Amino acid sequence: MTPARTAAVSLLSVACLATFLYYTILPQGPRLLWEPETTADSSVKMTVPDKFTPEIMLSAPRRSSASPNSDGTQAVYTVSTYSFESHQKTSEIKVLDIRSGTHALITNAEGVSDPNWLGDGSELLWLKSDEKGHTQLVVGRADEVGNSYVAGLVPAPVSDIKLKVLDVNRVAIVVSAKANVKGSLYKKEEESKKYSTGMLYESLMVRHWDQYVKPQRNALWHGILQRQKPHITESLGRYSLGKLTNVLKGSGLESPIPPWGGKDHFDISVNGIGFVAKDPELNPATNTKSSFYYVSVDVTAEGATYSEPMKYGKEGIEGASSSPMLSPDGNIAAFLQMKENGYESDKNRILLSDLSAPSTTVELLESDDGKWDRSPSSVGWSSDGKALLLVAEDKGTSRLFKLDVPVDEQSTPELPMPLTPQSGHIDDVKSLGADSPYLFLSASNLVDNSIYSILDPTDSSKPKVISSNSRNGSFLGLSPDQISDIWFQGSNEKVHAWVMKPSNFSSDQKYPLAYLVHGGPQGAWNDQWSTRWNPAIFAEQGYVVVAPNPTGSTGYGQSFTDAIKESWGSLPYQDLVNGFVYIKENMDFVDTDRAVALGASYGGYMMNWMQGHSLGKEFKALVCHDGVFSMTNQLASDEQYFPNHDLGGPYFAGHQDSWEKWNPAHFTANWSTPMLVIHNELDYRLPISEGLAVFNVLQEKSIKSKFLTFPDE
């Protein structure tokens, strides 16, 4: 499943939204700001807040997924922390001792990122950017903190490093960096001075998400780290980076795919590089099709030679590709691809390609027979190469599944077997060491922003937690006891919703309702941490939060997701009506006479739709964040394939009726509910004119309203 089309919600926007509700609806006294004494070390005491606030959410340390070393004894990760005192973010690279659960700081130098193990269990490689936009490749050791050196300097910003140990003296690396039109490394400092900001376009797309499209493109650069002869004082020689080669030069391909592609768009083996890229012959504004490609690499003592990118796929599967992963022996590629071009939320199919024969690509669990009605978001390999590890949404959670790889073409694969319980959200999965059957999981949930655990695939019990960043939510002032869920009858099917209560909840009191509508619309509220729309922010201001997953949501079967097509204001709206009735009739601790509804992106569209329909009258206030006001203004959006799919086809090709049927602008005569409108300049899928139009109507109708914008976000 491609990422949901939630609005590009800035952290400041969410903080301001929460602050607005805090001061205008539930005024309370001052609260303690949580200031941890350390970012993750369990041996140091931390100050526990009385209440979880927007400031605490934004200043809480954020850990990346962790990566174990080759012997499974340590895991490396990054921590970023924002300070409200200095108004700056700091970054650290830390190592977790898996046996003891203790943490060690490797470096907190400015600009560090992307740590990777170099292969012997203690050597690390990471990136460090400087003020000139250059990037250093730094080598250090987990057992010799502070003893590091620069193995290479790239005179441009690079990121997303992946590596593969070739032998005791050589390591192959791949990084992503911008390339000029002719394939050379893009260095901003070499640009000639411009005397005009004019840009001329002859085809779509002109701009994408939050920036205008420029001639430079993402590219993958391959190089070799060669260990030099050791100095007399050294036991091992230092690595030195050789030439970086753009393996996409002259191909017309771009990878990682913008705007959000990263390490999940390519992989490296001893023999080559696998990656996904958009079809260069199709316009990216009106097509989602992308394919898997493979470049074979022959490394010799003199250097490396590269093949032209070779395309792999299966006829009839023509949608977006993602999550390419090469098998441990480097001979087989596993990747995900959707069937329908133009539909970014189609079901991901699981494909395997024998890299020696492009025509042999096969689909596992051919999906049209309904064998397994889940859409995996990522695929990986077990350490022995005999099974695939799939992460997929499942009824408001994200779970890990194991799928055995067929031994031959005649074998019929069994259905994926769930390895984790139906709770929390799996962010990343890695083998616990090169040959270990155990798995290392990075995860989160609605009250804990980072959890590292060990999973025995043969054990049906829960994974063993070895590190919780917030101690099961307690260091944030939260508790799992605040979370529950409900099911109610929707327009066609049962609908699931998460419920979050205040931490000081008392059953003999009644609480106002915060009714949250997610974006996408093909997305979901999951048991997952977020620094964007975090239900705990609202719960801790005294609300009972109900976050439903109506028609169109992901993780409840592909037919449930698909049902929103040409039904934006119909089935999901009725689900939300039914949910509100259920709350009123069954949750006696909720005061539905004091209710607010909030949503961003499609959720913002739904706020505008509700304004013109009966459900909107049930709320004291609505909050519309980057929502659609006029469906026809979606013609100004960057990704035209999205409205073309969801609204039945291009507006100009005879589909005006289906676009106009669900247009909130047609119902402004019915608007009456007070509203906060948040709309920022740099969301090019939802131009700011949409938010201004909403606010203008509200003001002209003398409806109590406020408009919040961040012009540079």
XYZ file of C-alpha atoms in Angstrom:
713
model
C 0.000 0.000 0.000
C 1.398 3.372 -0.878
C 1.483 5.963 1.928
C -1.935 7.424 2.718
C -2.642 10.873 1.295
C -2.771 12.520 4.661
C -2.099 16.240 4.524
C 1.445 17.457 4.902
C 0.655 18.462 8.458
C 3.431 20.401 10.131
C 4.300 19.769 13.750
C 3.668 23.417 14.546
C 0.252 23.160 12.954
C -0.695 20.266 15.224
C 0.704 22.028 18.262
C -1.248 25.181 17.427
C -4.411 23.171 16.770
C -4.107 21.495 20.155
C -3.326 24.800 21.812
C -6.431 26.348 20.210
C -8.636 23.618 21.662
C -6.784 23.773 24.955
C -7.380 27.473 25.522
C -10.757 27.954 23.819
C -12.716 24.890 24.849
C -11.084 23.391 27.932
C -9.107 26.114 29.723
C -6.934 24.670 32.471
C -3.961 25.627 34.584
C -0.271 25.564 33.589
C 1.382 22.192 33.024
C 4.874 20.799 33.500
C 7.013 20.479 30.389
C 8.776 17.125 30.286
C 12.549 17.584 30.057
C 14.301 14.197 29.961
C 17.794 14.132 31.428
C 18.872 11.716 28.716
C 17.406 10.544 25.446
C 17.107 6.818 25.956
C 19.353 5.443 28.715
C 17.260 3.340 31.106
C 19.852 3.753 33.853
C 19.128 7.473 34.241
C 16.030 8.789 35.993
C 13.722 11.008 33.983
C 11.227 13.685 34.950
C 7.705 12.337 34.490
C 5.107 14.913 33.421
C 1.768 15.438 35.093
C 0.117 15.658 31.674
C 0.999 14.867 28.090
C 1.018 18.146 26.143
C 1.947 19.294 22.616
C 5.278 20.524 24.010
C 6.031 17.130 25.526
C 5.104 15.346 22.312
C 7.411 17.529 20.226
C 10.330 17.495 22.665
C 10.222 13.770 23.453
C 13.236 11.920 22.002
C 12.477 10.223 18.682
C 14.297 7.001 17.977
C 14.727 5.537 14.526
C 14.342 1.868 13.750
C 17.342 -0.060 15.081
C 19.683 -2.346 13.154
C 21.477 -5.301 14.842
C 25.112 -6.150 14.108
C 26.261 -9.404 12.517
C 26.502 -11.356 15.770
C 23.227 -10.029 17.190
C 24.735 -8.510 20.319
C 24.187 -4.811 19.605
C 21.810 -2.601 17.618
C 22.519 0.882 16.277
C 19.939 3.652 15.935
C 19.575 7.422 15.866
C 17.818 9.744 18.306
C 16.606 13.238 17.463
C 15.421 15.658 20.130
C 13.896 19.120 19.795
C 14.488 21.676 22.524
C 11.978 24.442 23.218
C 14.694 26.318 25.110
C 17.204 26.508 22.241
C 14.654 25.988 19.457
C 17.051 23.525 17.875
C 17.087 19.818 17.075
C 19.977 17.605 18.121
C 20.840 14.230 16.612
C 22.679 11.321 18.212
C 23.885 7.905 17.116
C 23.511 5.354 19.894
C 24.101 1.629 20.343
C 21.856 -0.682 22.350
C 23.415 -3.671 24.116
C 20.754 -6.264 23.351
C 21.562 -8.539 26.306
C 21.625 -5.895 29.035
C 19.287 -3.302 27.529
C 21.797 -0.492 28.184
C 22.602 2.252 25.696
C 25.831 3.975 24.704
C 26.324 7.259 22.876
C 28.548 6.934 19.802
C 28.372 10.542 18.584
C 26.214 13.615 18.890
C 28.084 15.620 16.258
C 25.875 17.954 14.259
C 24.538 16.521 10.994
C 25.065 12.799 11.693
C 22.661 10.227 10.215
C 22.285 6.791 8.623
C 24.491 4.556 10.804
C 25.307 1.092 9.401
C 27.363 -1.838 10.653
C 30.430 -2.527 8.534
C 30.404 -6.261 9.147
C 32.681 -7.361 11.990
C 30.206 -6.659 14.779
C 31.723 -3.425 16.066
C 32.714 -1.169 13.127
C 30.189 1.457 12.072
C 29.777 3.725 9.074
C 27.622 6.849 9.166
C 26.990 10.042 7.228
C 27.774 13.552 8.426
C 26.623 16.648 6.571
C 28.342 20.017 6.915
C 27.398 23.649 6.432
C 28.635 23.621 2.808
C 26.207 20.882 1.823
C 29.005 18.304 1.622
C 28.719 14.819 3.140
C 31.407 12.906 5.017
C 31.434 9.124 5.288
C 32.654 8.519 8.833
C 33.925 5.208 10.232
C 33.991 4.497 13.965
C 33.665 1.655 16.429
C 30.986 0.833 18.960
C 33.690 -0.327 21.398
C 35.935 2.736 20.937
C 33.678 5.760 21.291
C 35.245 8.958 19.997
C 37.813 7.195 17.815
C 36.456 7.837 14.323
C 37.812 9.015 10.970
C 36.549 10.268 7.624
C 36.671 7.539 4.972
C 35.448 9.774 2.156
C 33.965 13.147 1.288
C 31.183 13.700 -1.236
C 30.848 17.363 -2.310
C 27.040 17.226 -2.246
C 24.176 16.131 0.027
C 23.802 12.333 0.029
C 21.550 10.098 2.114
C 20.001 6.634 2.460
C 23.247 4.661 2.562
C 23.128 0.870 2.210
C 26.153 -1.416 2.143
C 27.281 -4.979 1.487
C 30.532 -6.509 2.728
C 32.397 -8.043 -0.239
C 35.425 -9.417 1.621
C 37.662 -8.540 4.561
C 39.015 -5.470 2.775
C 36.119 -4.190 0.631
C 32.613 -2.940 1.260
C 30.204 -1.936 -1.513
C 27.936 1.021 -0.784
C 24.953 2.678 -2.440
C 23.744 6.181 -1.590
C 21.085 8.432 -3.066
C 21.950 11.922 -4.302
C 20.696 14.372 -6.895
C 22.061 14.147 -10.431
C 22.155 16.790 -13.139
C 20.379 16.232 -16.448
C 23.473 14.596 -17.949
C 24.009 12.345 -14.923
C 26.786 14.132 -13.035
C 26.569 14.810 -9.297
C 24.479 17.898 -8.590
C 26.381 20.451 -6.533
C 24.348 23.501 -5.660
C 27.467 25.578 -5.093
C 28.367 25.182 -8.776
C 25.081 26.656 -10.030
C 25.478 29.889 -11.913
C 23.811 32.945 -10.438
C 20.231 33.439 -11.658
C 18.748 36.833 -12.379
C 15.166 35.584 -12.696
C 13.061 33.080 -10.795
C 11.068 32.156 -13.886
C 10.616 28.470 -14.687
C 9.137 27.185 -17.947
C 7.307 23.846 -18.120
C 6.150 21.933 -21.171
C 4.539 18.944 -19.411
C 3.184 17.822 -16.048
C 4.062 17.725 -13.248
C 4.909 21.334 -12.439
C 5.147 20.918 -8.687
C 4.912 17.981 -6.306
C 3.780 17.941 -2.665
C 5.784 20.890 -1.294
C 8.203 21.995 -4.028
C 8.393 22.871 -7.701
C 9.854 20.152 -9.913
C 13.371 21.002 -11.123
C 15.620 19.363 -13.739
C 17.745 17.507 -11.178
C 16.644 13.959 -10.366
C 17.307 11.452 -7.602
C 19.925 8.857 -8.530
C 21.678 5.859 -6.981
C 25.450 6.058 -6.641
C 27.610 2.954 -6.160
C 31.124 2.917 -4.746
C 33.685 0.763 -2.937
C 35.180 1.319 0.488
C 38.668 -0.183 0.300
C 40.631 -0.950 3.464
C 44.142 0.454 3.233
C 47.270 -1.112 4.701
C 47.311 -0.538 8.479
C 49.576 2.034 10.040
C 52.137 0.624 12.445
C 49.950 1.769 15.364
C 46.773 0.192 13.952
C 45.537 -3.392 14.016
C 43.334 -2.768 10.966
C 43.751 -0.410 8.048
C 41.396 2.470 7.509
C 38.727 2.457 4.820
C 38.930 4.883 1.913
C 36.077 5.642 -0.490
C 36.724 5.223 -4.191
C 34.805 6.716 -7.102
C 31.017 7.025 -6.863
C 29.205 5.987 -10.057
C 25.656 6.961 -11.018
C 24.203 3.585 -12.007
C 21.075 5.265 -13.469
C 22.986 7.582 -15.821
C 21.434 7.706 -19.273
C 18.513 5.443 -18.327
C 15.856 8.131 -17.813
C 15.039 6.485 -14.461
C 14.734 8.170 -11.058
C 15.178 6.388 -7.736
C 14.326 6.793 -4.923
C 10.942 7.934 -6.206
C 10.085 11.406 -4.842
C 8.865 12.810 -2.611
C 9.127 10.211 0.175
C 11.241 7.385 -1.261
C 14.402 6.383 0.594
C 16.116 3.145 1.552
C 12.842 1.332 0.977
C 13.197 1.960 -2.776
C 16.468 0.086 -3.353
C 18.637 -2.766 -2.100
C 22.187 -3.999 -2.597
C 23.802 -7.434 -2.860
C 27.307 -8.675 -3.632
C 26.320 -8.912 -7.297
C 24.119 -5.900 -7.939
C 21.536 -3.265 -7.070
C 17.756 -3.652 -7.210
C 15.492 -0.621 -7.204
C 12.062 0.698 -8.157
C 11.478 3.649 -10.469
C 8.595 5.306 -12.294
C 8.091 4.364 -15.923
C 9.913 7.223 -17.720
C 7.555 7.001 -20.698
C 4.495 7.818 -18.583
C 3.633 11.182 -17.067
C 3.979 10.956 -13.265
C 1.058 13.353 -12.696
C -1.440 11.018 -14.318
C 0.168 7.597 -13.736
C 1.332 5.635 -10.703
C 3.099 2.873 -12.602
C 6.597 2.067 -11.397
C 8.660 -1.057 -11.958
C 11.463 -3.097 -10.436
C 14.865 -2.852 -12.108
C 18.181 -4.589 -11.527
C 21.734 -3.476 -12.285
C 24.372 -6.203 -12.109
C 27.716 -5.094 -10.692
C 31.072 -6.759 -11.382
C 33.674 -5.670 -8.845
C 37.318 -6.315 -9.722
C 40.624 -5.185 -8.333
C 40.629 -2.379 -10.891
C 37.150 -1.116 -10.060
C 33.542 -1.953 -10.923
C 31.528 -2.315 -14.133
C 27.768 -2.013 -14.381
C 25.071 -3.388 -16.650
C 22.231 -1.320 -18.009
C 19.151 -1.405 -15.721
C 17.011 -4.434 -16.599
C 13.265 -4.321 -15.974
C 11.360 -7.147 -14.250
C 7.638 -7.662 -13.799
C 4.561 -9.661 -14.628
C 2.117 -8.878 -17.398
C -1.165 -7.461 -16.106
C 0.356 -5.982 -12.944
C 0.849 -2.354 -13.959
C 0.677 -0.213 -10.808
C 3.114 1.233 -8.282
C 6.078 -0.865 -7.092
C 7.782 -0.713 -3.690
C 9.965 -2.505 -1.136
C 12.531 -4.245 -3.374
C 14.608 -6.746 -1.369
C 17.340 -9.046 -2.694
C 17.625 -12.548 -1.225
C 20.591 -13.388 1.050
C 22.371 -15.123 -1.854
C 21.575 -12.207 -4.189
C 19.891 -14.394 -6.819
C 16.204 -13.580 -6.273
C 14.360 -10.284 -5.836
C 11.157 -9.901 -3.866
C 9.111 -6.748 -4.332
C 5.568 -5.426 -4.082
C 3.498 -4.067 -6.949
C -0.092 -2.935 -7.364
C -2.183 -4.158 -10.259
C -3.936 -0.969 -11.365
C -2.052 1.981 -12.816
C -3.491 5.254 -11.490
C -4.698 3.848 -8.148
C -2.236 4.525 -5.357
C -4.109 2.428 -2.764
C -4.606 -0.756 -4.758
C -3.637 -4.024 -3.112
C 0.081 -4.773 -3.099
C 0.890 -8.045 -4.869
C 3.913 -10.106 -3.792
C 6.289 -10.769 -6.701
C 9.454 -12.866 -6.996
C 11.970 -12.501 -9.820
C 14.829 -14.825 -10.686
C 17.463 -12.201 -11.484
C 19.025 -14.421 -14.149
C 15.759 -14.553 -16.124
C 13.473 -11.452 -16.172
C 10.638 -13.361 -17.833
C 10.236 -15.674 -14.835
C 8.645 -13.151 -12.452
C 5.827 -14.830 -10.516
C 3.129 -13.594 -8.162
C 2.718 -15.374 -4.857
C -0.823 -15.708 -3.504
C -2.455 -14.471 -6.710
C -4.821 -11.994 -5.169
C -8.023 -12.108 -7.175
C -9.105 -15.367 -5.560
C -9.240 -13.679 -2.151
C -6.831 -16.093 -0.462
C -5.288 -13.367 1.692
C -7.158 -10.089 1.827
C -4.416 -7.914 3.252
C -2.056 -5.521 1.492
C 1.566 -5.744 2.711
C 3.470 -2.480 3.053
C 6.920 -4.070 3.093
C 8.632 -7.357 2.325
C 11.902 -8.808 3.602
C 13.770 -12.113 3.719
C 14.426 -14.529 6.553
C 18.139 -15.030 7.194
C 18.090 -18.446 5.468
C 16.266 -17.118 2.397
C 13.461 -19.675 2.744
C 10.669 -17.291 3.789
C 9.409 -13.781 3.209
C 8.624 -11.457 6.104
C 5.604 -9.266 5.359
C 4.342 -6.261 7.321
C 0.664 -5.462 6.707
C -2.097 -3.418 8.301
C -4.692 -5.581 10.014
C -7.780 -4.068 11.639
C -6.196 -0.959 13.090
C -2.811 -2.544 13.758
C 0.300 -3.421 11.770
C 1.425 -7.045 12.045
C 4.301 -9.211 10.895
C 3.519 -12.248 8.750
C 5.719 -15.081 7.472
C 5.237 -16.551 3.992
C 7.274 -19.611 2.987
C 8.874 -19.290 -0.441
C 7.758 -22.111 -2.805
C 10.560 -24.554 -3.570
C 9.443 -24.880 -7.210
C 6.798 -23.578 -9.630
C 4.443 -26.452 -8.811
C 4.393 -25.710 -5.094
C 1.338 -23.935 -3.684
C 2.334 -21.484 -0.933
C 0.458 -21.579 2.343
C -1.261 -18.444 3.572
C 0.969 -15.975 5.456
C 1.228 -16.891 9.117
C 0.926 -14.037 11.649
C 3.976 -13.809 13.905
C 2.911 -10.864 16.069
C -0.323 -10.181 17.979
C -3.032 -7.817 16.783
C -1.700 -4.781 18.618
C 0.791 -1.996 18.005
C 2.514 -1.073 14.773
C 5.584 -2.794 13.293
C 7.921 -0.190 11.799
C 10.852 -2.395 10.814
C 12.008 -6.023 10.903
C 15.583 -7.308 10.757
C 17.285 -10.631 11.446
C 19.011 -10.752 14.824
C 22.427 -11.400 13.331
C 23.557 -12.807 10.002
C 22.464 -16.415 10.580
C 19.959 -16.111 13.412
C 16.335 -17.280 13.085
C 15.347 -14.671 15.674
C 14.002 -11.309 14.550
C 14.603 -7.803 15.839
C 11.485 -5.593 15.727
C 11.170 -1.816 15.872
C 7.618 -0.779 16.719
C 5.355 1.749 18.428
C 1.789 2.073 19.689
C -0.640 4.801 20.711
C 1.147 5.486 24.013
C 4.771 4.438 23.345
C 6.808 6.154 20.645
C 9.525 3.496 20.255
C 9.772 -0.166 21.243
C 12.602 -2.584 20.418
C 11.879 -6.276 20.891
C 13.075 -9.776 19.992
C 10.772 -12.300 18.313
C 11.155 -16.046 18.149
C 9.196 -16.990 14.977
C 8.405 -20.418 16.438
C 6.889 -18.954 19.604
C 3.290 -17.707 19.440
C 3.695 -15.507 22.523
C 4.357 -11.785 22.354
C 7.790 -10.469 21.326
C 10.194 -9.896 24.227
C 10.588 -6.150 24.811
C 14.208 -5.165 25.400
C 13.867 -1.368 25.228
C 10.894 0.974 25.540
C 11.710 4.636 24.940
C 8.854 5.916 27.118
C 8.557 2.927 29.474
C 5.223 1.803 28.090
C 4.031 5.399 27.930
C 4.700 6.238 31.589
C 7.513 8.730 30.857
C 5.050 10.619 28.681
C 2.330 10.549 31.305
C 0.349 7.965 29.325
C -0.872 4.431 29.944
C -2.149 1.516 27.801
C -5.238 1.533 30.049
C -6.399 4.647 28.191
C -6.841 2.690 24.929
C -9.820 0.586 23.867
C -11.792 0.038 20.695
C -15.374 -0.329 19.483
C -17.182 -1.784 16.483
C -20.466 -0.411 15.171
C -22.695 -1.047 12.183
C -21.713 1.184 9.294
C -23.380 1.868 5.964
C -22.602 -1.636 4.689
C -20.186 -3.316 7.085
C -19.091 -3.185 10.689
C -16.785 -0.228 11.321
C -13.888 -0.196 13.768
C -12.844 2.798 15.894
C -10.148 3.468 18.458
C -11.140 5.088 21.751
C -8.711 7.016 23.928
C -9.663 8.313 27.351
C -7.904 10.938 29.480
C -5.248 9.529 31.816
C -7.274 10.797 34.795
C -10.491 9.250 33.491
C -13.237 8.618 36.038
C -16.241 6.447 35.177
C -18.592 8.675 37.159
C -17.892 11.717 34.983
C -18.891 12.709 31.457
C -16.316 13.988 28.977
C -16.611 16.003 25.768
C -15.973 14.171 22.508
C -13.188 14.702 19.966
C -14.286 12.883 16.801
C -11.252 12.422 14.545
C -11.552 11.740 10.798
C -8.376 10.507 9.104
C -6.922 11.534 5.770
C -6.207 9.498 2.712
C -9.065 8.727 2.317
C -7.388 5.341 1.879
C -5.661 5.408 5.248
C -6.455 4.417 8.831
C -6.101 5.295 12.467
C -3.764 2.572 13.726
C -2.381 1.579 17.114
C 0.677 3.649 16.216
C 2.598 6.627 17.547
C 2.429 9.880 15.592
C 3.746 13.397 16.078
C 1.159 14.717 13.633
C -2.399 13.834 14.650
C -1.809 12.161 17.982
C -5.038 11.158 19.779
C -3.320 11.504 23.159
C -2.914 15.248 22.609
C -6.695 15.640 22.644
C -7.387 13.022 25.325
C -5.034 14.722 27.765
C -6.938 17.993 27.382
C -10.014 16.292 28.789
C -11.669 14.746 25.731
C -12.704 11.198 25.022
C -11.264 10.639 21.560
C -13.039 8.397 19.072
C -11.077 7.761 15.865
C -13.157 5.689 13.419
C -11.953 3.879 10.301
C -14.919 4.276 7.923
C -15.364 3.000 4.377
C -12.190 3.608 2.407
C -9.902 2.782 5.323
C -7.007 0.379 4.893
C -6.387 -2.847 6.826
C -9.952 -4.184 6.704
C -9.871 -5.876 3.299
C -9.340 -4.421 -0.156
C -13.049 -4.293 -0.984
C -13.631 -2.048 2.054
C -10.852 0.266 0.841
C -12.093 0.301 -2.759
C -15.701 1.065 -1.785
C -15.019 4.788 -1.360
C -14.465 5.250 -5.091
C -17.076 7.724 -6.414
C -18.601 7.727 -2.917
C -16.647 10.375 -1.008
C -19.648 11.987 0.673
C -21.818 8.868 0.842
C -20.679 5.632 2.498
C -17.966 7.103 4.780
C -20.247 9.976 5.787
C -23.001 7.519 6.734
C -20.452 5.472 8.692
C -19.539 8.602 10.663
C -23.233 9.369 11.298
C -23.769 5.817 12.563
C -20.660 6.076 14.720
C -21.882 9.266 16.354
C -25.255 7.633 17.087
C -23.453 4.622 18.575
C -21.410 6.873 20.855
C -24.513 8.745 21.972
C -26.439 5.550 22.748
C -23.704 3.314 24.179
C -20.948 5.425 25.735
C -22.605 7.093 28.712
C -19.320 8.696 29.837
C -19.255 10.809 26.648
C -21.123 14.118 26.536
C -22.098 14.377 22.869
C -23.621 17.805 23.543
C -20.018 19.003 23.931
C -18.401 17.512 20.866
C -15.887 18.673 18.269
C -14.950 17.001 14.996
C -11.518 17.351 13.406
C -9.838 16.186 10.226
C -6.976 16.832 7.785
C -6.734 16.254 4.022
C -9.674 13.961 3.261
C -10.621 14.463 6.909
C -10.668 18.193 6.147
C -12.874 17.505 3.123
C -15.234 15.623 5.433
C -15.389 18.593 7.825
C -16.535 20.762 4.905
C -18.991 18.090 3.775
C -20.383 17.713 7.297
C -20.804 21.495 7.532
C -23.407 21.310 4.794
C -25.154 18.225 6.145
C -26.955 17.213 9.308
C -24.018 15.646 11.167
C -22.205 18.985 11.244
C -24.962 20.442 13.409
C -24.163 17.945 16.180
C -20.822 19.571 16.981
C -19.889 22.708 18.891
C -16.961 23.254 16.523
C -15.259 21.750 13.486
C -11.558 21.833 12.590
C -10.660 21.663 8.902
C -6.950 21.173 8.218
C -5.889 21.321 4.526
C -9.285 20.180 3.311
C -11.032 20.248 -0.068
C -13.587 23.020 -0.518
C -14.318 22.758 -4.250
C -13.864 19.445 -6.042
C -13.176 21.194 -9.334
C -10.176 22.910 -7.747
C -8.585 19.473 -7.538
C -7.682 20.202 -11.151
C -4.962 22.412 -9.638
C -3.532 19.521 -7.605
C -0.217 17.941 -8.561
C -1.153 14.235 -8.643
C -4.030 14.179 -11.111
C -4.265 10.393 -11.090
C -5.782 10.635 -7.605
C -9.024 12.530 -8.358
C -9.197 10.815 -11.750
C -9.398 7.467 -9.980
C -11.476 8.318 -6.941
C -13.994 10.474 -8.835
C -14.480 8.180 -11.826
C -12.242 9.774 -14.458
C -10.902 13.129 -15.722
C -13.251 16.054 -15.188
C -13.035 17.108 -18.845
C -13.786 13.596 -20.142
C -17.455 13.465 -19.240
C -17.108 12.972 -15.479
C -18.273 16.400 -14.299
C -21.326 14.937 -12.590
C -19.335 12.542 -10.399
C -16.925 15.344 -9.396
C -19.736 17.793 -8.617
C -21.908 15.252 -6.782
C -19.595 15.292 -3.763
C -18.607 18.967 -3.914
C -18.837 20.606 -0.433
C -19.074 24.056 -2.050
C -22.611 23.259 -3.264
C -23.908 23.088 0.325
C -22.498 26.289 1.833
C -26.029 27.648 2.330
C -26.370 25.099 5.152
C -23.156 26.023 6.973
C -23.581 27.209 10.567
C -21.084 25.447 12.885
C -18.091 27.411 14.270
C -14.887 26.361 12.549
C -11.103 26.580 12.809
C -9.473 26.476 9.359
C -5.802 25.511 9.084
C -4.217 25.670 5.651
C -0.559 26.061 4.726
C 1.042 27.329 1.514
C 3.258 24.343 0.692
C 0.726 21.569 0.198
C 0.473 21.544 -3.563
C -2.108 18.747 -3.587
C -4.455 21.095 -1.748
C -3.778 24.705 -2.810
C -4.221 27.328 -0.111
C -7.157 28.797 -2.025
C -9.155 25.844 -0.671
C -8.682 26.966 2.929
C -9.156 30.630 2.124
C -12.437 29.864 0.357
C -13.725 28.020 3.434
C -12.749 30.898 5.716
C -14.219 33.511 3.375
C -17.584 31.736 3.333
C -17.591 31.375 7.118
C -16.757 35.039 7.628
C -19.282 36.310 5.101
C -21.948 34.192 6.798
C -20.877 35.606 10.204
C -20.061 32.120 11.492
C -17.532 32.160 14.322
C -14.257 31.119 12.698
C -10.492 31.478 12.720
C -7.862 30.957 10.006
C -4.379 29.655 10.833
C -1.669 29.427 8.181
C 2.079 28.845 7.942
C 3.174 30.354 4.603
C 6.512 28.489 4.556
C 5.204 25.016 5.497
